[in-house]
Short mmCIF file of C-alpha atoms and ligand atoms in Angstrom, two decimals:
data_model
loop_
_atom_site.label_atom_id
_atom_site.label_comp_id
_atom_site.label_asym_id
_atom_site.label_seq_id
_atom_site.Cartn_x
_atom_site.Cartn_y
_atom_site.Cartn_z
CA MET A 1 -0.04 0.07 -0.03
CA GLU A 2 1.30 3.37 -0.90
CA LYS A 3 -0.16 6.69 -0.34
CA VAL A 4 -0.04 9.19 -3.60
CA CYS A 5 -1.42 12.33 -4.16
CA PRO A 6 -4.24 11.73 -6.73
CA LEU A 7 -3.47 15.01 -8.78
CA CYS A 8 0.19 14.28 -9.15
CA ASN A 9 -0.59 10.87 -10.38
CA VAL A 10 -3.34 12.23 -12.75
CA LEU A 11 -5.98 9.67 -10.96
CA GLN A 12 -8.39 12.63 -10.22
CA LEU A 13 -9.45 15.84 -12.33
CA ILE A 14 -9.77 18.85 -10.48
CA THR A 15 -13.54 19.95 -10.35
CA GLU A 16 -12.97 23.48 -8.76
CA LYS A 17 -14.30 26.52 -10.18
CA CYS A 18 -12.64 29.85 -10.23
CA PRO A 19 -14.86 32.13 -7.70
CA ARG A 20 -14.16 35.39 -10.10
CA CYS A 21 -15.55 34.17 -13.33
CA GLY A 22 -16.70 30.07 -13.10
CA ALA A 23 -14.22 28.85 -15.20
CA SER A 24 -12.83 25.44 -14.44
CA LEU A 25 -9.68 25.73 -12.56
CA VAL A 26 -6.22 23.99 -13.91
CA ASP A 27 -3.89 22.31 -11.87
CA GLY A 28 -0.67 24.54 -11.58
CA GLY A 29 1.29 21.43 -10.21
CA ALA A 30 2.36 20.85 -6.58
CA VAL A 31 3.19 23.74 -4.70
CA SER A 32 6.46 22.67 -3.60
CA ALA A 33 7.48 22.88 -7.19
CA TYR A 34 6.89 26.53 -7.12
CA MET A 35 8.96 27.44 -3.94
CA GLY A 36 12.11 28.00 -6.09
CA PRO A 37 11.91 31.60 -7.07
CA TYR A 38 10.24 32.81 -3.99
CA SER A 39 11.37 33.06 -0.60
CA PRO A 40 10.63 29.76 1.14
CA TYR A 41 9.97 31.54 4.63
CA MET A 42 7.07 33.35 2.57
CA ASP A 43 5.27 30.15 2.18
CA THR A 44 5.23 28.37 5.06
CA GLN A 45 2.69 29.97 7.22
CA ASP A 46 0.30 29.41 4.06
CA LEU A 47 1.26 25.57 4.28
CA PRO A 48 -0.62 24.42 7.34
CA PHE A 49 -1.68 20.99 5.28
CA GLN A 50 1.82 20.19 4.13
CA SER A 51 2.67 16.57 5.57
CA GLU A 52 2.77 13.29 4.39
CA ASN A 53 -0.95 12.85 4.00
CA TYR A 54 -1.46 16.09 1.69
CA CYS A 55 0.21 17.36 -1.27
CA LEU A 56 -0.31 21.21 -1.89
CA HIS A 57 -1.48 22.28 -5.01
CA LEU A 58 -1.24 25.31 -6.92
CA LEU A 59 -4.78 25.80 -8.89
CA TYR A 60 -5.34 28.39 -11.41
CA CYS A 61 -7.82 30.04 -13.64
CA PRO A 62 -6.65 30.19 -16.94
CA VAL A 63 -8.97 33.09 -17.78
CA CYS A 64 -8.69 35.82 -14.96
CA GLN A 65 -5.36 34.64 -13.62
CA TYR A 66 -6.96 33.83 -10.24
CA ASP A 67 -4.54 31.44 -8.53
CA THR A 68 -5.40 29.54 -4.77
CA ARG A 69 -3.67 26.48 -3.16
CA SER A 70 -5.76 23.34 -2.45
CA ALA A 71 -4.81 20.56 0.09
CA VAL A 72 -5.06 17.60 -1.64
CA ALA A 73 -5.92 14.16 0.58
CA PHE A 74 -3.62 11.62 -0.54
CA VAL A 75 -4.98 8.30 -1.65
CA THR A 76 -4.07 4.96 -0.81
CA MET A 77 -3.06 2.45 -4.07
ZN1 LIG B 101 0.32 16.18 -5.56
ZN1 LIG B 102 -11.34 33.15 -13.48
#
């Protein structure tokens, strides 16, 4: 048994909608992949769900550029 992130492994599609314009949000990838260009300290307080059981993803709207983060619960394979 292995815990994996369903989004990273393309087991699940994003169903969340943009709160601004209603377009379907797009997965921008796991947030850890975005840490590089930014201060690593800036984000830590925003990541309460970063753990062994969650994968934090950046979701963005391709229409209005809204973006948000979503903690994705791992699934057991
Ligand atoms: Zn993931
Ligand atoms: Zn939008």
